[in-house]
Amino acid sequence: MLTTLLAGLGTGVSLIVAIGAQNAFVLRQGIRREHVGPVALLCSLADALLIGAGVLGIGTLVERAPVVLDVVRWGGVAFLLCYAVLALRRAVHPDALRVGESGTGASLRAALTTAAALTFLNPHVYLDTVLLLGSIANQHGDDGRWVFAVGAALGSFAWFFGLGYGARMLAPLFAKPTAWRVLDVLIGVVMILIASSLALG
């Protein structure tokens, strides 16, 4: 069981560590020390929910209804492009964060809404988390699949909380507006690239 748990943890982490829209948002929230816990918790719980759905076989339904993925894909493209525009606008007027202070920009509701949109409007989350993880988990038998799923969910919790709170170590670097400009330009470019890949995919 321990081997299955570790296999789930490793597989889960390997699928979410890539730089993407969700991770970029969590990183920015962490640097700003702004609603880090709630945002990390939402992302982790969303992953756990999707992993559970995959283990229950929901991925088969998603696979058989491509129109669902199409709707999510184009919604995701629109949202990512809007978020990219906002990031690039912030780059024109960057923030400076004094060490030891938290950001006061977005409300908790706005932060959670953005995190949820970046999670559920990304069709790759359904392909990777629901279909792929679900199919791998189900190869471990009736009992083992849930142990694998718990391991994968633990990987998500470890990653998002580690990313969010670990980003605080970068706060001194982001005391300068130039650093925020670079970060927001990178976030904007990442969002545009992901939106382009979704639109072309």
PDB file of C-alpha atoms in Angstrom:
ATOM      1  CA  MET A   1       0.000   0.000   0.000  1.00  0.00           C
ATOM      2  CA  LEU A   2       2.862   2.384   0.796  1.00  0.00           C
ATOM      3  CA  THR A   3       4.335   1.772  -2.656  1.00  0.00           C
ATOM      4  CA  THR A   4       0.974   2.549  -4.254  1.00  0.00           C
ATOM      5  CA  LEU A   5       0.609   5.689  -2.133  1.00  0.00           C
ATOM      6  CA  LEU A   6       4.068   6.915  -3.145  1.00  0.00           C
ATOM      7  CA  ALA A   7       3.371   6.074  -6.786  1.00  0.00           C
ATOM      8  CA  GLY A   8       0.231   8.219  -6.633  1.00  0.00           C
ATOM      9  CA  LEU A   9       2.094  11.058  -4.936  1.00  0.00           C
ATOM     10  CA  GLY A  10       4.902  10.996  -7.505  1.00  0.00           C
ATOM     11  CA  THR A  11       2.556  10.804 -10.474  1.00  0.00           C
ATOM     12  CA  GLY A  12       0.355  13.586  -9.125  1.00  0.00           C
ATOM     13  CA  VAL A  13       3.256  15.941  -8.488  1.00  0.00           C
ATOM     14  CA  SER A  14       4.824  15.216 -11.875  1.00  0.00           C
ATOM     15  CA  LEU A  15       1.632  16.337 -13.603  1.00  0.00           C
ATOM     16  CA  ILE A  16       1.246  19.655 -11.781  1.00  0.00           C
ATOM     17  CA  VAL A  17       4.794  21.001 -11.398  1.00  0.00           C
ATOM     18  CA  ALA A  18       4.949  22.344 -14.953  1.00  0.00           C
ATOM     19  CA  ILE A  19       4.682  26.116 -15.188  1.00  0.00           C
ATOM     20  CA  GLY A  20       1.107  26.888 -16.085  1.00  0.00           C
ATOM     21  CA  ALA A  21      -1.620  29.425 -15.480  1.00  0.00           C
ATOM     22  CA  GLN A  22      -2.645  27.965 -12.124  1.00  0.00           C
ATOM     23  CA  ASN A  23       0.904  27.678 -10.785  1.00  0.00           C
ATOM     24  CA  ALA A  24       1.778  31.184 -11.987  1.00  0.00           C
ATOM     25  CA  PHE A  25      -1.224  32.567 -10.098  1.00  0.00           C
ATOM     26  CA  VAL A  26      -0.380  30.686  -6.894  1.00  0.00           C
ATOM     27  CA  LEU A  27       3.230  31.889  -7.174  1.00  0.00           C
ATOM     28  CA  ARG A  28       2.130  35.512  -7.536  1.00  0.00           C
ATOM     29  CA  GLN A  29      -0.242  35.229  -4.593  1.00  0.00           C
ATOM     30  CA  GLY A  30       2.553  33.704  -2.531  1.00  0.00           C
ATOM     31  CA  ILE A  31       5.007  36.473  -3.345  1.00  0.00           C
ATOM     32  CA  ARG A  32       2.392  39.076  -2.434  1.00  0.00           C
ATOM     33  CA  ARG A  33       1.406  37.086   0.686  1.00  0.00           C
ATOM     34  CA  GLU A  34      -2.176  37.590  -0.381  1.00  0.00           C
ATOM     35  CA  HIS A  35      -4.822  34.937   0.465  1.00  0.00           C
ATOM     36  CA  VAL A  36      -2.172  32.223   0.077  1.00  0.00           C
ATOM     37  CA  GLY A  37      -3.808  29.613   2.316  1.00  0.00           C
ATOM     38  CA  PRO A  38      -7.316  29.833   0.821  1.00  0.00           C
ATOM     39  CA  VAL A  39      -5.980  29.855  -2.765  1.00  0.00           C
ATOM     40  CA  ALA A  40      -3.685  26.869  -2.142  1.00  0.00           C
ATOM     41  CA  LEU A  41      -6.532  25.038  -0.385  1.00  0.00           C
ATOM     42  CA  LEU A  42      -8.949  25.662  -3.252  1.00  0.00           C
ATOM     43  CA  CYS A  43      -6.438  24.421  -5.847  1.00  0.00           C
ATOM     44  CA  SER A  44      -5.621  21.348  -3.743  1.00  0.00           C
ATOM     45  CA  LEU A  45      -9.266  20.462  -3.061  1.00  0.00           C
ATOM     46  CA  ALA A  46     -10.133  20.970  -6.741  1.00  0.00           C
ATOM     47  CA  ASP A  47      -7.370  18.534  -7.699  1.00  0.00           C
ATOM     48  CA  ALA A  48      -8.545  16.020  -5.098  1.00  0.00           C
ATOM     49  CA  LEU A  49     -12.111  16.308  -6.421  1.00  0.00           C
ATOM     50  CA  LEU A  50     -10.991  15.790 -10.014  1.00  0.00           C
ATOM     51  CA  ILE A  51      -8.749  12.870  -9.056  1.00  0.00           C
ATOM     52  CA  GLY A  52     -11.667  11.258  -7.230  1.00  0.00           C
ATOM     53  CA  ALA A  53     -13.883  11.814 -10.268  1.00  0.00           C
ATOM     54  CA  GLY A  54     -11.287  10.102 -12.436  1.00  0.00           C
ATOM     55  CA  VAL A  55     -11.114   7.095 -10.109  1.00  0.00           C
ATOM     56  CA  LEU A  56     -14.927   6.830 -10.192  1.00  0.00           C
ATOM     57  CA  GLY A  57     -14.796   6.676 -13.982  1.00  0.00           C
ATOM     58  CA  ILE A  58     -16.096  10.150 -14.810  1.00  0.00           C
ATOM     59  CA  GLY A  59     -13.227  10.431 -17.274  1.00  0.00           C
ATOM     60  CA  THR A  60     -15.013   7.983 -19.563  1.00  0.00           C
ATOM     61  CA  LEU A  61     -17.993  10.331 -19.761  1.00  0.00           C
ATOM     62  CA  VAL A  62     -15.733  13.295 -20.515  1.00  0.00           C
ATOM     63  CA  GLU A  63     -13.979  11.269 -23.210  1.00  0.00           C
ATOM     64  CA  ARG A  64     -17.298  10.354 -24.834  1.00  0.00           C
ATOM     65  CA  ALA A  65     -18.600  13.930 -24.785  1.00  0.00           C
ATOM     66  CA  PRO A  66     -15.974  15.992 -26.658  1.00  0.00           C
ATOM     67  CA  VAL A  67     -18.376  18.933 -26.860  1.00  0.00           C
ATOM     68  CA  VAL A  68     -17.853  19.433 -23.107  1.00  0.00           C
ATOM     69  CA  LEU A  69     -14.108  19.789 -23.593  1.00  0.00           C
ATOM     70  CA  ASP A  70     -14.698  22.149 -26.520  1.00  0.00           C
ATOM     71  CA  VAL A  71     -16.842  24.462 -24.394  1.00  0.00           C
ATOM     72  CA  VAL A  72     -14.262  24.389 -21.593  1.00  0.00           C
ATOM     73  CA  ARG A  73     -11.425  24.903 -24.085  1.00  0.00           C
ATOM     74  CA  TRP A  74     -12.842  28.083 -25.657  1.00  0.00           C
ATOM     75  CA  GLY A  75     -13.939  29.418 -22.282  1.00  0.00           C
ATOM     76  CA  GLY A  76     -10.396  28.819 -21.077  1.00  0.00           C
ATOM     77  CA  VAL A  77      -8.901  30.579 -24.119  1.00  0.00           C
ATOM     78  CA  ALA A  78     -11.034  33.663 -23.491  1.00  0.00           C
ATOM     79  CA  PHE A  79     -10.272  33.736 -19.777  1.00  0.00           C
ATOM     80  CA  LEU A  80      -6.523  33.214 -20.223  1.00  0.00           C
ATOM     81  CA  LEU A  81      -6.291  35.988 -22.808  1.00  0.00           C
ATOM     82  CA  CYS A  82      -8.153  38.386 -20.490  1.00  0.00           C
ATOM     83  CA  TYR A  83      -5.846  37.432 -17.622  1.00  0.00           C
ATOM     84  CA  ALA A  84      -2.815  37.913 -19.896  1.00  0.00           C
ATOM     85  CA  VAL A  85      -4.000  41.431 -20.759  1.00  0.00           C
ATOM     86  CA  LEU A  86      -4.381  42.246 -17.047  1.00  0.00           C
ATOM     87  CA  ALA A  87      -0.893  40.899 -16.300  1.00  0.00           C
ATOM     88  CA  LEU A  88       0.664  42.908 -19.108  1.00  0.00           C
ATOM     89  CA  ARG A  89      -1.185  46.035 -17.959  1.00  0.00           C
ATOM     90  CA  ARG A  90       0.220  45.473 -14.453  1.00  0.00           C
ATOM     91  CA  ALA A  91       3.684  45.245 -16.016  1.00  0.00           C
ATOM     92  CA  VAL A  92       3.271  48.824 -17.259  1.00  0.00           C
ATOM     93  CA  HIS A  93       2.523  49.986 -13.708  1.00  0.00           C
ATOM     94  CA  PRO A  94       4.284  47.393 -11.509  1.00  0.00           C
ATOM     95  CA  ASP A  95       3.863  47.055  -7.756  1.00  0.00           C
ATOM     96  CA  ALA A  96       6.576  47.085  -5.150  1.00  0.00           C
ATOM     97  CA  LEU A  97       6.167  44.926  -2.065  1.00  0.00           C
ATOM     98  CA  ARG A  98       7.861  45.915   1.158  1.00  0.00           C
ATOM     99  CA  VAL A  99       9.277  42.897   2.953  1.00  0.00           C
ATOM    100  CA  GLY A 100       7.018  41.795   5.776  1.00  0.00           C
ATOM    101  CA  GLU A 101       3.889  43.338   4.293  1.00  0.00           C
ATOM    102  CA  SER A 102       1.116  41.567   2.472  1.00  0.00           C
ATOM    103  CA  GLY A 103      -0.591  42.645  -0.690  1.00  0.00           C
ATOM    104  CA  THR A 104      -3.852  44.515  -0.481  1.00  0.00           C
ATOM    105  CA  GLY A 105      -4.970  44.313  -4.090  1.00  0.00           C
ATOM    106  CA  ALA A 106      -7.539  41.593  -4.766  1.00  0.00           C
ATOM    107  CA  SER A 107     -10.315  40.564  -2.416  1.00  0.00           C
ATOM    108  CA  LEU A 108     -10.524  36.987  -1.164  1.00  0.00           C
ATOM    109  CA  ARG A 109     -13.546  36.353  -3.380  1.00  0.00           C
ATOM    110  CA  ALA A 110     -11.731  37.678  -6.459  1.00  0.00           C
ATOM    111  CA  ALA A 111      -8.648  35.567  -5.694  1.00  0.00           C
ATOM    112  CA  LEU A 112     -10.691  32.397  -5.205  1.00  0.00           C
ATOM    113  CA  THR A 113     -12.780  33.075  -8.318  1.00  0.00           C
ATOM    114  CA  THR A 114      -9.616  33.518 -10.394  1.00  0.00           C
ATOM    115  CA  ALA A 115      -8.049  30.366  -8.947  1.00  0.00           C
ATOM    116  CA  ALA A 116     -11.222  28.380  -9.664  1.00  0.00           C
ATOM    117  CA  ALA A 117     -11.415  29.694 -13.233  1.00  0.00           C
ATOM    118  CA  LEU A 118      -7.753  28.907 -13.899  1.00  0.00           C
ATOM    119  CA  THR A 119      -8.400  25.387 -12.602  1.00  0.00           C
ATOM    120  CA  PHE A 120     -11.721  24.399 -14.134  1.00  0.00           C
ATOM    121  CA  LEU A 121     -11.466  26.303 -17.442  1.00  0.00           C
ATOM    122  CA  ASN A 122      -8.315  24.406 -18.353  1.00  0.00           C
ATOM    123  CA  PRO A 123      -9.221  21.346 -20.448  1.00  0.00           C
ATOM    124  CA  HIS A 124      -5.808  19.834 -19.701  1.00  0.00           C
ATOM    125  CA  VAL A 125      -6.891  19.367 -16.097  1.00  0.00           C
ATOM    126  CA  TYR A 126      -9.610  16.994 -17.310  1.00  0.00           C
ATOM    127  CA  LEU A 127      -7.241  15.151 -19.612  1.00  0.00           C
ATOM    128  CA  ASP A 128      -4.376  14.879 -17.100  1.00  0.00           C
ATOM    129  CA  THR A 129      -6.099  14.728 -13.733  1.00  0.00           C
ATOM    130  CA  VAL A 130      -9.387  13.017 -14.582  1.00  0.00           C
ATOM    131  CA  LEU A 131      -8.526  10.794 -17.547  1.00  0.00           C
ATOM    132  CA  LEU A 132      -4.821  10.040 -17.073  1.00  0.00           C
ATOM    133  CA  LEU A 133      -4.624   9.856 -13.278  1.00  0.00           C
ATOM    134  CA  GLY A 134      -7.978   8.102 -13.137  1.00  0.00           C
ATOM    135  CA  SER A 135      -6.880   5.424 -15.599  1.00  0.00           C
ATOM    136  CA  ILE A 136      -3.539   4.894 -13.834  1.00  0.00           C
ATOM    137  CA  ALA A 137      -5.251   4.677 -10.450  1.00  0.00           C
ATOM    138  CA  ASN A 138      -7.724   2.092 -11.698  1.00  0.00           C
ATOM    139  CA  GLN A 139      -4.849  -0.186 -12.675  1.00  0.00           C
ATOM    140  CA  HIS A 140      -4.188  -0.746  -8.960  1.00  0.00           C
ATOM    141  CA  GLY A 141      -7.385  -2.682  -8.271  1.00  0.00           C
ATOM    142  CA  ASP A 142     -10.455  -1.802  -6.235  1.00  0.00           C
ATOM    143  CA  ASP A 143      -8.602  -0.980  -3.022  1.00  0.00           C
ATOM    144  CA  GLY A 144      -5.323   0.190  -4.478  1.00  0.00           C
ATOM    145  CA  ARG A 145      -6.928   2.789  -6.733  1.00  0.00           C
ATOM    146  CA  TRP A 146      -8.087   4.840  -3.751  1.00  0.00           C
ATOM    147  CA  VAL A 147      -4.685   4.576  -2.080  1.00  0.00           C
ATOM    148  CA  PHE A 148      -3.149   5.836  -5.332  1.00  0.00           C
ATOM    149  CA  ALA A 149      -5.736   8.644  -5.457  1.00  0.00           C
ATOM    150  CA  VAL A 150      -4.933   9.688  -1.870  1.00  0.00           C
ATOM    151  CA  GLY A 151      -1.236   9.794  -2.774  1.00  0.00           C
ATOM    152  CA  ALA A 152      -1.937  11.939  -5.841  1.00  0.00           C
ATOM    153  CA  ALA A 153      -4.136  14.285  -3.781  1.00  0.00           C
ATOM    154  CA  LEU A 154      -1.426  14.581  -1.104  1.00  0.00           C
ATOM    155  CA  GLY A 155       0.985  15.522  -3.887  1.00  0.00           C
ATOM    156  CA  SER A 156      -1.329  18.372  -4.904  1.00  0.00           C
ATOM    157  CA  PHE A 157      -1.610  19.642  -1.320  1.00  0.00           C
ATOM    158  CA  ALA A 158       2.172  19.479  -0.843  1.00  0.00           C
ATOM    159  CA  TRP A 159       2.829  21.261  -4.145  1.00  0.00           C
ATOM    160  CA  PHE A 160       0.341  24.122  -3.880  1.00  0.00           C
ATOM    161  CA  PHE A 161       1.032  24.920  -0.230  1.00  0.00           C
ATOM    162  CA  GLY A 162       4.783  24.564  -0.801  1.00  0.00           C
ATOM    163  CA  LEU A 163       4.631  26.836  -3.852  1.00  0.00           C
ATOM    164  CA  GLY A 164       2.419  29.422  -2.185  1.00  0.00           C
ATOM    165  CA  TYR A 165       4.259  29.708   1.102  1.00  0.00           C
ATOM    166  CA  GLY A 166       7.697  28.996  -0.370  1.00  0.00           C
ATOM    167  CA  ALA A 167       7.261  31.962  -2.704  1.00  0.00           C
ATOM    168  CA  ARG A 168       7.538  34.229   0.356  1.00  0.00           C
ATOM    169  CA  MET A 169      11.294  33.726   0.245  1.00  0.00           C
ATOM    170  CA  LEU A 170      11.253  35.696  -3.022  1.00  0.00           C
ATOM    171  CA  ALA A 171       9.596  38.720  -1.361  1.00  0.00           C
ATOM    172  CA  PRO A 172      12.870  40.678  -0.864  1.00  0.00           C
ATOM    173  CA  LEU A 173      13.571  40.353  -4.588  1.00  0.00           C
ATOM    174  CA  PHE A 174      10.126  41.730  -5.387  1.00  0.00           C
ATOM    175  CA  ALA A 175      10.628  44.843  -3.257  1.00  0.00           C
ATOM    176  CA  LYS A 176      11.639  46.460  -6.546  1.00  0.00           C
ATOM    177  CA  PRO A 177       9.040  47.372  -9.195  1.00  0.00           C
ATOM    178  CA  THR A 178      11.292  45.984 -11.949  1.00  0.00           C
ATOM    179  CA  ALA A 179      10.956  42.466 -10.551  1.00  0.00           C
ATOM    180  CA  TRP A 180       7.155  42.733 -10.648  1.00  0.00           C
ATOM    181  CA  ARG A 181       7.350  43.989 -14.223  1.00  0.00           C
ATOM    182  CA  VAL A 182       9.398  40.952 -15.261  1.00  0.00           C
ATOM    183  CA  LEU A 183       7.107  38.539 -13.399  1.00  0.00           C
ATOM    184  CA  ASP A 184       3.922  39.998 -14.878  1.00  0.00           C
ATOM    185  CA  VAL A 185       5.381  40.000 -18.385  1.00  0.00           C
ATOM    186  CA  LEU A 186       6.329  36.324 -17.926  1.00  0.00           C
ATOM    187  CA  ILE A 187       2.856  35.520 -16.567  1.00  0.00           C
ATOM    188  CA  GLY A 188       1.249  37.349 -19.497  1.00  0.00           C
ATOM    189  CA  VAL A 189       3.409  35.462 -22.008  1.00  0.00           C
ATOM    190  CA  VAL A 190       2.676  32.110 -20.318  1.00  0.00           C
ATOM    191  CA  MET A 191      -1.073  32.817 -20.403  1.00  0.00           C
ATOM    192  CA  ILE A 192      -0.933  33.755 -24.100  1.00  0.00           C
ATOM    193  CA  LEU A 193       1.095  30.638 -24.960  1.00  0.00           C
ATOM    194  CA  ILE A 194      -1.313  28.378 -23.053  1.00  0.00           C
ATOM    195  CA  ALA A 195      -4.320  30.073 -24.661  1.00  0.00           C
ATOM    196  CA  SER A 196      -2.702  29.637 -28.095  1.00  0.00           C
ATOM    197  CA  SER A 197      -2.005  25.950 -27.465  1.00  0.00           C
ATOM    198  CA  LEU A 198      -5.629  25.440 -26.376  1.00  0.00           C
ATOM    199  CA  ALA A 199      -6.975  27.258 -29.420  1.00  0.00           C
ATOM    200  CA  LEU A 200      -4.749  25.316 -31.824  1.00  0.00           C
ATOM    201  CA  GLY A 201      -5.141  22.009 -29.996  1.00  0.00           C
TER     202      GLY A 201
END
